[in-house]
Coordinates of C-alpha atoms in Angstrom, one line a residue:
Chain A
M908 CA 0.0 0.2 0.0
L909 CA 2.8 2.7 1.3
A910 CA 6.0 2.5 -1.0
L911 CA 8.1 3.5 2.2
T912 CA 10.7 1.2 1.1
E913 CA 11.5 2.4 -1.9
P914 CA 14.1 4.8 -3.2
R915 CA 13.3 8.5 -2.7
L916 CA 13.2 10.8 -6.0
S917 CA 15.8 13.8 -5.0
T918 CA 13.8 16.7 -4.7
P919 CA 13.9 18.7 -8.7
G920 CA 15.1 22.2 -8.6
A921 CA 17.6 23.9 -10.4
G922 CA 19.6 25.4 -7.1
S923 CA 20.1 24.2 -3.2
P924 CA 17.4 21.7 -2.4
A925 CA 14.1 22.6 -0.5
P926 CA 14.5 23.1 2.8
A927 CA 12.2 20.4 4.9
V928 CA 10.6 23.0 7.2
E929 CA 10.1 27.0 6.9
V930 CA 8.4 28.7 9.2
L931 CA 7.0 31.7 7.7
S932 CA 6.5 34.4 10.2
A933 CA 3.9 31.7 12.1
E934 CA 2.8 32.7 15.7
K935 CA 0.6 31.0 18.2
I936 CA -1.3 32.3 20.5
F937 CA -3.0 29.8 22.9
P938 CA -6.9 30.2 23.6
D939 CA -6.4 31.7 27.2
G940 CA -4.5 34.0 25.5
T941 CA -1.2 33.1 26.6
R942 CA 1.1 34.6 23.9
A943 CA 3.7 31.5 23.3
L944 CA 5.4 32.7 20.0
A945 CA 5.9 35.8 18.2
P946 CA 6.2 36.0 14.6
I947 CA 9.0 33.5 14.0
E948 CA 11.0 33.3 10.2
L949 CA 13.2 29.8 10.1
A950 CA 14.4 27.4 7.7
V951 CA 15.6 24.3 8.9
G952 CA 17.6 23.0 5.3
Q953 CA 17.8 19.2 3.8
G954 CA 20.5 17.4 6.4
E955 CA 20.8 20.1 8.8
F956 CA 20.8 19.0 13.0
I957 CA 18.8 22.3 14.7
T958 CA 18.6 22.5 18.1
L959 CA 16.3 25.0 20.2
I960 CA 17.1 26.2 23.5
G961 CA 15.9 28.3 25.8
P962 CA 14.6 29.3 29.4
S963 CA 11.6 27.4 30.1
G964 CA 8.6 28.9 28.6
C965 CA 9.8 30.5 25.1
G966 CA 7.9 28.7 23.3
K967 CA 10.6 25.8 22.1
S968 CA 8.4 22.6 22.4
T969 CA 5.0 24.8 21.0
L970 CA 7.4 25.7 17.8
L971 CA 8.7 21.9 17.5
K972 CA 4.8 21.2 17.6
L973 CA 4.0 23.8 14.8
M974 CA 6.9 21.8 12.8
A975 CA 5.0 18.8 13.6
N976 CA 1.8 19.7 13.0
L977 CA 0.7 18.7 16.0
I978 CA -0.6 22.4 16.3
E979 CA -2.0 25.2 13.8
P980 CA -0.1 28.7 14.0
S981 CA -2.8 31.7 14.8
D982 CA -0.9 33.3 12.0
G983 CA 1.3 32.6 9.4
R984 CA 1.9 29.8 8.0
L985 CA 4.6 26.7 7.7
M986 CA 5.8 25.0 4.8
W987 CA 7.2 21.5 4.6
W988 CA 9.5 20.9 1.6
R989 CA 7.5 23.8 -0.2
S990 CA 4.4 22.5 0.2
S991 CA 1.4 22.2 3.3
Y992 CA 2.0 19.1 5.2
D993 CA -0.6 17.3 4.0
E994 CA 0.5 17.4 0.5
A995 CA 4.1 16.6 1.4
T996 CA 3.5 13.9 3.8
S997 CA 0.7 12.3 1.9
G998 CA 1.5 13.0 -1.5
S999 CA 2.1 10.7 -4.4
R1000 CA 4.4 7.6 -4.4
G1001 CA 7.8 8.9 -4.6
S1002 CA 7.8 12.3 -3.2
R1003 CA 5.5 11.3 0.1
R1004 CA 8.0 12.5 2.9
Q1005 CA 7.7 11.0 6.8
V1006 CA 7.8 13.3 9.6
A1007 CA 8.4 11.6 13.0
F1008 CA 8.3 12.7 16.5
V1009 CA 10.1 11.7 19.7
F1010 CA 8.4 12.9 22.9
Q1011 CA 9.7 14.3 25.8
D1012 CA 8.6 10.7 27.3
P1013 CA 9.1 7.1 26.0
T1014 CA 5.4 7.4 25.5
L1015 CA 5.4 3.8 25.1
M1016 CA 2.2 1.8 24.9
P1017 CA 2.4 -0.5 28.4
W1018 CA 0.5 -3.1 26.7
A1019 CA 2.5 -3.9 24.1
R1020 CA 6.1 -5.4 23.7
V1021 CA 9.0 -3.0 22.7
E1022 CA 8.7 -5.0 18.6
T1023 CA 4.9 -4.2 19.2
N1024 CA 5.4 -0.5 19.6
V1025 CA 7.9 0.0 17.2
R1026 CA 6.1 -1.5 14.8
L1027 CA 2.8 0.7 15.0
P1028 CA 3.4 3.6 12.6
L1029 CA 4.2 1.1 10.1
D1030 CA 0.5 -1.2 11.0
L1031 CA -1.2 2.1 11.4
A1032 CA 0.1 2.7 7.5
G1033 CA -1.3 -0.7 6.6
V1034 CA 2.3 -2.5 5.7
A1035 CA 2.4 -6.0 5.7
K1036 CA 3.4 -8.0 8.5
P1037 CA 6.5 -9.7 6.7
A1038 CA 8.1 -6.3 5.2
S1039 CA 7.6 -4.8 8.4
R1040 CA 8.9 -7.2 10.2
A1041 CA 12.4 -6.8 8.9
R1042 CA 12.3 -2.7 9.3
V1043 CA 11.2 -3.5 12.8
A1044 CA 14.3 -5.2 13.4
A1045 CA 16.6 -3.2 11.4
A1046 CA 15.1 -0.1 13.4
L1047 CA 15.7 -2.1 16.9
E1048 CA 19.3 -3.3 16.2
R1049 CA 20.1 0.2 15.1
V1050 CA 18.8 1.9 18.6
G1051 CA 20.8 -1.7 19.8
L1052 CA 17.7 -3.2 21.4
T1053 CA 17.7 -6.2 19.4
K1054 CA 17.9 -8.5 22.5
F1055 CA 15.0 -6.5 24.1
T1056 CA 12.3 -7.3 21.6
R1057 CA 10.1 -9.6 23.2
H1058 CA 10.3 -7.4 26.4
F1059 CA 7.3 -5.0 28.3
P1060 CA 8.4 -1.2 28.3
R1061 CA 8.5 -1.6 32.3
Q1062 CA 11.1 -4.3 32.0
L1063 CA 13.4 -1.5 30.5
S1064 CA 15.4 1.1 31.9
G1065 CA 14.4 5.1 31.1
G1066 CA 17.5 5.1 28.6
M1067 CA 16.3 1.4 27.2
K1068 CA 12.7 2.7 26.8
M1069 CA 13.9 6.3 25.0
R1070 CA 15.8 3.9 23.0
A1071 CA 12.6 2.1 21.8
S1072 CA 10.7 5.5 21.3
I1073 CA 13.4 6.4 18.7
A1074 CA 13.7 3.0 16.9
R1075 CA 9.8 3.5 16.3
S1076 CA 10.5 7.2 14.5
L1077 CA 13.6 5.6 12.7
V1078 CA 10.9 2.6 12.0
V1079 CA 9.1 5.3 9.1
D1080 CA 12.5 5.9 7.5
P1081 CA 12.2 9.9 8.4
D1082 CA 12.8 13.1 6.6
L1083 CA 12.6 15.1 8.8
L1084 CA 12.9 14.2 12.6
L1085 CA 11.7 16.3 15.6
M1086 CA 12.6 15.7 18.6
D1087 CA 11.1 17.3 22.2
E1088 CA 14.0 17.3 24.8
P1089 CA 13.8 13.1 24.6
F1090 CA 16.8 12.6 26.8
G1091 CA 16.1 15.5 29.7
A1092 CA 14.9 12.8 32.5
L1093 CA 18.0 10.8 31.6
D1094 CA 21.3 10.6 33.9
E1095 CA 24.4 12.6 32.1
F1096 CA 26.5 9.5 31.0
T1097 CA 23.1 8.2 29.4
R1098 CA 22.5 11.1 27.5
N1099 CA 26.0 11.1 26.3
R1100 CA 25.8 7.9 24.9
L1101 CA 22.5 8.2 23.2
D1102 CA 23.8 11.6 22.2
D1103 CA 26.5 9.5 20.7
D1104 CA 24.6 7.1 18.6
L1105 CA 22.3 9.9 17.6
V1106 CA 25.4 12.1 16.3
K1107 CA 26.2 8.9 14.0
L1108 CA 22.5 7.6 13.3
C1109 CA 21.8 11.0 12.0
F1110 CA 24.9 11.3 10.0
E1111 CA 23.9 7.7 8.3
R1112 CA 20.7 8.8 7.4
K1113 CA 21.0 12.4 6.2
L1114 CA 18.4 13.0 9.2
T1115 CA 17.2 17.0 8.6
T1116 CA 16.7 16.7 12.8
V1117 CA 15.2 19.5 15.0
F1118 CA 15.8 18.9 18.6
V1119 CA 14.6 20.8 21.4
T1120 CA 17.1 20.6 24.8
H1121 CA 17.6 22.6 28.1
S1122 CA 21.6 21.4 28.0
I1123 CA 24.0 23.2 26.4
Y1124 CA 26.5 20.8 26.4
E1125 CA 24.0 18.7 24.4
A1126 CA 23.4 21.4 22.3
V1127 CA 26.6 22.1 21.1
F1128 CA 27.6 18.8 20.5
L1129 CA 24.5 17.2 18.4
S1130 CA 23.9 20.6 16.5
S1131 CA 25.4 22.1 13.1
R1132 CA 23.3 25.4 14.2
V1133 CA 21.9 26.4 17.3
I1134 CA 19.0 28.9 17.8
V1135 CA 18.9 30.5 21.0
M1136 CA 15.2 31.5 22.1
A1137 CA 14.0 34.3 24.5
T1138 CA 10.7 34.4 26.6
G1139 CA 8.0 37.3 26.7
P1140 CA 6.8 36.1 24.0
G1141 CA 9.0 33.0 22.6
R1142 CA 11.1 34.5 19.8
I1143 CA 14.4 33.6 18.2
F1144 CA 16.7 35.7 20.3
A1145 CA 20.3 34.5 18.4
T1146 CA 21.8 31.7 16.2
L1147 CA 24.6 30.1 16.3
A1148 CA 26.6 28.3 13.8
I1149 CA 28.7 25.1 15.2
E1150 CA 31.4 24.6 12.6
E1151 CA 32.5 21.2 13.4
P1152 CA 32.0 18.6 10.7
Q1153 CA 29.5 15.8 11.2
P1154 CA 29.9 13.2 12.3
R1155 CA 30.6 14.3 15.8
H1156 CA 33.3 12.2 17.8
E1157 CA 33.0 11.5 21.6
S1158 CA 36.9 13.2 21.3
F1159 CA 34.8 16.5 20.5
R1160 CA 33.1 17.1 23.8
N1161 CA 36.8 17.0 25.6
S1162 CA 38.4 19.7 23.1
A1163 CA 39.0 23.6 23.6
R1164 CA 36.8 24.4 20.8
F1165 CA 33.6 22.6 22.2
A1166 CA 34.5 24.5 25.7
E1167 CA 34.7 27.6 23.9
Y1168 CA 31.2 27.3 21.8
C1169 CA 30.0 25.9 25.5
R1170 CA 31.0 29.4 26.5
T1171 CA 29.7 31.6 24.2
L1172 CA 26.1 30.2 24.2
S1173 CA 26.0 30.5 27.7
G1174 CA 26.4 34.0 27.3
L1175 CA 23.8 34.0 25.0
L1176 CA 21.5 32.0 26.7
A1177 CA 22.5 34.1 29.7
R1178 CA 21.2 37.4 27.7
A1179 CA 18.3 35.6 26.1
S1180 CA 16.9 34.9 29.6
V1181 CA 17.0 38.5 31.0
A1182 CA 16.1 39.9 27.9
G1183 CA 12.1 41.6 26.9
P1184 CA 9.8 43.0 28.8
E1185 CA 8.0 40.3 29.8
A1186 CA 11.0 37.9 30.5
G1187 CA 10.1 34.8 32.2
E1188 CA 6.4 35.5 32.8
R1189 CA 5.4 31.8 31.4
A1190 CA 6.7 29.0 33.7
Chain B
M1427 CA 11.4 -13.5 38.6
T1428 CA 12.3 -15.3 42.8
A1429 CA 9.7 -18.1 41.9
P1430 CA 9.6 -19.4 45.7
V1431 CA 8.8 -15.8 47.0
I1432 CA 5.6 -15.8 45.0
R1433 CA 4.9 -19.2 45.3
S1434 CA 4.9 -18.4 49.4
E1435 CA 2.7 -15.4 48.7
A1436 CA 0.5 -17.1 46.5
A1437 CA 0.4 -20.2 49.3
L1438 CA -0.1 -17.2 51.9
S1439 CA -2.9 -15.8 50.5
V1440 CA -4.7 -18.9 50.7
V1441 CA -3.4 -20.7 53.9
A1442 CA -4.0 -17.4 55.9
P1443 CA -7.8 -16.7 55.3
T1444 CA -8.6 -20.4 55.4
L1445 CA -6.8 -21.0 58.7
V1446 CA -8.7 -17.5 60.2
G1447 CA -11.8 -19.6 58.8
I1448 CA -11.3 -22.2 60.3
V1449 CA -10.3 -20.8 63.9
L1450 CA -13.9 -18.7 63.8
V1451 CA -16.0 -21.7 62.9
L1452 CA -14.5 -23.6 66.0
V1453 CA -15.0 -20.7 68.0
W1454 CA -18.3 -20.7 67.0
E1455 CA -19.2 -24.1 67.6
I1456 CA -17.4 -24.3 70.9
A1457 CA -18.8 -20.7 72.1
C1458 CA -23.0 -22.2 71.0
R1459 CA -22.2 -25.8 72.8
A1460 CA -20.4 -24.3 76.1
G1461 CA -23.1 -21.3 76.0
G1462 CA -25.9 -23.9 75.4
V1463 CA -27.3 -21.2 72.5
P1464 CA -30.7 -22.7 71.5
V1465 CA -30.5 -23.6 67.5
F1466 CA -33.3 -21.7 66.6
L1467 CA -31.6 -18.1 67.9
L1468 CA -28.0 -18.9 66.3
P1469 CA -27.4 -22.6 65.0
K1470 CA -23.8 -24.2 65.8
P1471 CA -21.5 -24.8 62.2
S1472 CA -22.4 -28.5 62.3
D1473 CA -25.9 -27.6 62.5
I1474 CA -25.8 -25.8 59.4
A1475 CA -23.5 -28.4 57.6
L1476 CA -25.7 -31.4 58.6
K1477 CA -28.9 -29.3 57.2
L1478 CA -26.6 -28.6 54.3
A1479 CA -26.2 -32.4 53.5
S1480 CA -29.7 -33.3 54.2
D1481 CA -31.0 -30.7 52.0
W1482 CA -28.6 -30.8 49.5
P1483 CA -30.6 -31.3 46.3
T1484 CA -33.5 -28.4 46.6
L1485 CA -30.6 -25.7 48.3
L1486 CA -28.9 -27.0 45.1
R1487 CA -31.1 -26.1 42.5
A1488 CA -32.5 -23.0 44.1
L1489 CA -28.6 -22.2 44.0
G1490 CA -29.0 -22.9 40.4
M1491 CA -31.4 -20.3 39.9
T1492 CA -30.3 -17.8 41.5
L1493 CA -26.9 -17.7 40.1
R1494 CA -28.7 -17.9 36.4
V1495 CA -30.1 -14.7 37.1
A1496 CA -26.8 -13.0 38.5
L1497 CA -25.0 -14.2 35.7
Q1498 CA -27.7 -13.6 33.3
A1499 CA -27.6 -9.7 34.2
F1500 CA -23.7 -9.9 34.8
A1501 CA -23.8 -10.5 31.2
A1502 CA -26.5 -8.2 30.2
S1503 CA -24.2 -5.8 32.0
I1504 CA -21.3 -6.2 30.6
V1505 CA -22.9 -5.7 27.2
L1506 CA -25.0 -2.9 27.8
G1507 CA -22.6 -1.5 30.2
T1508 CA -20.1 -1.7 27.1
L1509 CA -22.1 -0.3 24.6
I1510 CA -23.1 2.9 26.7
A1511 CA -19.7 3.4 27.7
F1512 CA -18.5 3.5 24.2
L1513 CA -21.2 5.5 23.2
F1514 CA -20.6 8.0 26.0
V1515 CA -17.1 8.4 24.6
Q1516 CA -18.2 9.0 20.8
S1517 CA -20.3 11.8 21.9
R1518 CA -20.1 14.6 24.9
I1519 CA -23.9 15.3 24.2
L1520 CA -24.6 12.2 24.4
E1521 CA -23.1 11.9 27.7
K1522 CA -23.8 14.8 29.2
S1523 CA -27.7 14.2 28.1
L1524 CA -27.5 10.3 29.6
L1525 CA -25.4 10.2 32.5
P1526 CA -27.7 11.9 35.1
Y1527 CA -30.1 9.0 34.2
A1528 CA -27.4 5.9 34.1
V1529 CA -27.2 7.8 38.3
L1530 CA -30.8 8.1 38.8
L1531 CA -31.2 4.6 38.3
Q1532 CA -28.1 3.6 40.5
V1533 CA -29.4 5.9 43.5
T1534 CA -32.7 4.6 43.2
P1535 CA -33.4 1.7 46.3
I1536 CA -33.7 -1.4 43.9
V1537 CA -36.0 -2.9 46.5
A1538 CA -38.0 -0.1 45.9
I1539 CA -38.5 -0.4 42.1
A1540 CA -38.2 -4.1 42.1
P1541 CA -42.2 -4.8 42.7
L1542 CA -42.6 -2.5 40.0
I1543 CA -40.4 -3.9 37.5
I1544 CA -42.1 -7.5 39.1
I1545 CA -45.7 -6.0 38.0
F1546 CA -44.6 -4.7 34.5
V1547 CA -42.8 -8.1 33.2
K1548 CA -44.8 -10.8 33.1
N1549 CA -42.4 -13.3 33.3
T1550 CA -40.7 -13.8 36.6
Q1551 CA -37.4 -14.6 35.6
A1552 CA -36.9 -11.6 33.0
A1553 CA -37.7 -9.3 35.8
L1554 CA -35.4 -10.7 38.1
T1555 CA -33.2 -10.5 35.5
I1556 CA -33.7 -7.0 34.9
C1557 CA -33.7 -5.6 38.7
A1558 CA -30.3 -7.3 39.0
T1559 CA -29.1 -5.4 35.9
V1560 CA -29.8 -2.2 37.1
V1561 CA -28.3 -2.8 40.2
A1562 CA -25.1 -4.1 38.4
I1563 CA -24.7 -2.1 35.2
F1564 CA -23.3 1.0 36.6
P1565 CA -19.8 0.5 37.9
I1566 CA -19.3 -1.1 34.0
I1567 CA -20.6 2.0 32.6
S1568 CA -18.6 4.4 34.8
N1569 CA -15.2 2.3 34.9
T1570 CA -15.1 2.0 31.3
T1571 CA -16.4 5.3 30.2
L1572 CA -13.4 6.5 32.5
G1573 CA -10.7 4.1 30.9
L1574 CA -11.5 5.0 27.8
R1575 CA -10.8 8.4 28.2
S1576 CA -7.7 7.7 30.7
V1577 CA -5.4 7.8 27.2
D1578 CA -2.0 8.9 27.8
P1579 CA -2.4 12.3 26.0
G1580 CA 1.0 11.2 24.1
L1581 CA 0.3 8.6 22.7
I1582 CA -2.7 10.2 21.4
N1583 CA -0.6 12.7 19.6
L1584 CA 1.7 9.6 18.0
F1585 CA -1.4 8.0 16.9
R1586 CA -2.5 11.4 15.0
M1587 CA 0.7 12.0 13.5
N1588 CA 0.4 8.5 11.7
R1589 CA -2.8 9.4 10.8
A1590 CA -4.8 6.8 12.7
G1591 CA -8.8 6.9 12.1
R1592 CA -10.8 6.7 14.7
L1593 CA -11.4 2.6 14.5
A1594 CA -7.8 2.2 14.7
T1595 CA -7.2 4.6 17.9
L1596 CA -10.3 3.1 19.4
L1597 CA -8.5 -0.6 18.9
R1598 CA -5.2 0.0 19.4
L1599 CA -5.4 2.8 22.1
R1600 CA -8.5 3.4 23.4
I1601 CA -9.6 0.0 24.5
P1602 CA -6.1 -1.2 25.8
S1603 CA -5.9 1.5 27.9
A1604 CA -9.6 1.1 29.1
L1605 CA -8.8 -2.4 30.2
P1606 CA -7.5 -2.2 33.9
Y1607 CA -10.5 -0.1 34.6
F1608 CA -12.7 -2.6 33.0
F1609 CA -11.8 -5.0 35.2
G1610 CA -12.2 -3.1 37.9
G1611 CA -15.8 -2.8 36.6
L1612 CA -16.5 -6.3 36.5
R1613 CA -15.3 -7.1 40.0
I1614 CA -17.6 -4.6 41.2
S1615 CA -20.2 -5.6 39.1
S1616 CA -20.0 -9.4 39.6
G1617 CA -20.9 -9.3 43.2
L1618 CA -23.8 -6.3 42.8
A1619 CA -25.6 -9.1 40.0
L1620 CA -25.8 -11.5 43.2
I1621 CA -27.2 -8.8 45.3
G1622 CA -29.2 -7.6 42.9
A1623 CA -30.5 -11.2 42.1
V1624 CA -30.9 -12.1 45.9
V1625 CA -32.8 -8.7 46.3
G1626 CA -34.8 -9.2 43.4
E1627 CA -36.2 -12.3 44.5
F1628 CA -36.9 -11.4 47.9
V1629 CA -39.4 -8.7 46.6
A1630 CA -40.9 -11.1 44.0
G1631 CA -41.2 -14.1 46.6
T1632 CA -41.1 -16.6 43.9
G1633 CA -41.7 -20.1 44.9
G1634 CA -42.3 -23.3 42.9
R1635 CA -40.0 -25.0 40.6
S1636 CA -38.5 -21.4 40.2
A1637 CA -37.7 -20.9 43.8
G1638 CA -34.3 -19.5 44.6
L1639 CA -32.0 -19.1 47.5
A1640 CA -33.8 -16.3 48.9
Y1641 CA -37.1 -17.8 48.6
E1642 CA -35.3 -20.5 50.7
I1643 CA -34.2 -18.0 53.4
L1644 CA -37.7 -16.5 53.8
Q1645 CA -39.3 -19.9 53.8
S1646 CA -36.9 -21.3 56.3
G1647 CA -37.5 -18.0 58.6
F1648 CA -41.4 -18.7 58.4
Q1649 CA -40.6 -21.9 59.7
L1650 CA -38.2 -21.1 62.2
D1651 CA -35.6 -23.5 60.3
I1652 CA -32.6 -21.3 60.9
P1653 CA -29.6 -23.8 60.2
R1654 CA -31.4 -24.0 56.7
M1655 CA -31.4 -19.8 56.8
F1656 CA -27.8 -20.0 57.1
A1657 CA -26.8 -22.7 54.9
A1658 CA -28.5 -20.4 51.6
L1659 CA -27.0 -17.8 53.1
F1660 CA -23.6 -19.8 53.1
L1661 CA -24.3 -20.8 49.6
I1662 CA -24.9 -17.3 48.5
T1663 CA -21.9 -15.9 50.1
L1664 CA -19.7 -19.2 48.3
A1665 CA -21.2 -17.9 45.2
G1666 CA -19.9 -14.6 45.5
I1667 CA -16.7 -15.0 46.4
A1668 CA -16.7 -18.0 43.4
L1669 CA -17.5 -15.3 41.1
F1670 CA -14.9 -12.6 42.7
V1671 CA -12.3 -15.4 42.6
V1672 CA -13.1 -16.0 38.3
M1673 CA -12.8 -12.1 38.0
V1674 CA -9.5 -11.6 39.1
G1675 CA -8.3 -14.3 37.2
L1676 CA -9.8 -13.0 34.2
S1677 CA -7.9 -9.6 34.9
R1678 CA -4.4 -11.2 35.7
L1679 CA -4.8 -13.1 32.2
A1680 CA -5.8 -9.8 30.5
L1681 CA -3.5 -7.2 32.6
G1682 CA -0.8 -9.7 34.3
Q1683 CA 2.3 -9.2 32.3
W1684 CA 1.8 -5.0 31.6
H1685 CA -0.2 -3.7 34.5
E1686 CA 1.0 -2.2 37.8
S1687 CA -1.9 -3.8 39.3
E1688 CA -1.0 -7.1 38.9
I1689 CA 2.4 -6.8 38.7
G1690 CA 4.6 -7.5 42.2
A1691 CA 6.6 -4.7 43.8
E1692 CA 10.1 -6.2 43.3
T1693 CA 10.1 -6.0 39.6

């Protein structure tokens, strides 16, 4: 039914490839009147790894949900590969794009085994069992959970649950991966290991990724571009390009360049959190 | 994980209450004998046991009648209650307009409306089943509705992002999420169905071939055959416990592998 396994056609066009997502003066005002996002302009290029960072309430999760089409902008619009979300994600064969979202929590179905959880997007898309089984096995292998396919979520550690959640997003072979603070609840050691694996995964599969985090180290380590956001209302405060070739190696964390980037980003964040008249109004 | 602990745990939950029961029965027997309590006031456990053995055929038939009504009502409650819960979840308007009447049904004492039902419905069996259903259906409606609504919002978003239809979301997400609540409702409802059947029969006072345990209790009371009364009471209690145990078993079968309520603290 779906042509998920077929090689995708590259986007035709003379110049640079179409950006994966464009946010065009999109803003978000919640029904209770809270202005979560002032009009935002942002383009995420094909293959980029972008991190959104900022103080609590700066609207980074809201921006990510806009990109996932989980919520609609109050004004302005977004485009995915230069078309609407529905056109891009349910278009004709070959040009159909997949957007995957990794939530803050693992959001696994507690009653289903790991393999069933990972297979869910394929089941919902009506992919036949033999085809989906192979893809589930491949996705689980990529996140290192091959030995745990028959386990229930409650039998896994926090880090392993997150790995299962990532496998579920990879199983659809996404063109755009949106991650909302996926490793926020994990200890630093586990987080670093997952970050190392994520870097490799995204590079190998040339994934376009937008990643929300609170951690300066994580932002610097992962991204090609860090978007610093400020509150009151949520807006883009600054952009920091991390000019370190991908895929990043663990040793980058111990380098002087890494420390320098962290210092710069930390300075930007400090200024972002005091900027604006209504700064820190929303928790 | 640790099999011996679980096994002794399971044994404990059977052995301990049994021991308490034996001790209680012994104390009862000894106290009656020592105090010379007349049998028409409080029969000794041995009197009850003898009566149970001698009147076994009639009591067993009565138990069968009562159980039949209770089980019919329980089945009707499950089917109707689940259907109503599904309707409630599909439409807020439907829930808002019908829920008050479900509550009304629940708070009206069954003893008060049972005579009406028995007058309206000619077939006594059917009338008794309706009485018991009225009593037993509410926990199923309220628990299942609550369960169908108690879905992890993250999972709802996940299903939405994957373009899951209403039916797929119902089958793969809402129903599994509702199961723990549904089984909680079953446990309450099974006991209520039995109570409803007994209460209905008390009011209807059906005798003859379709007499149930409630009729036996009434009849024994009139004849001052107190041991027989206790024997009938004992059978009702036993039936209630059996129903409860079956429900616990079913719940364990369905949820044992994943739900917190069925998993020990050590895992």
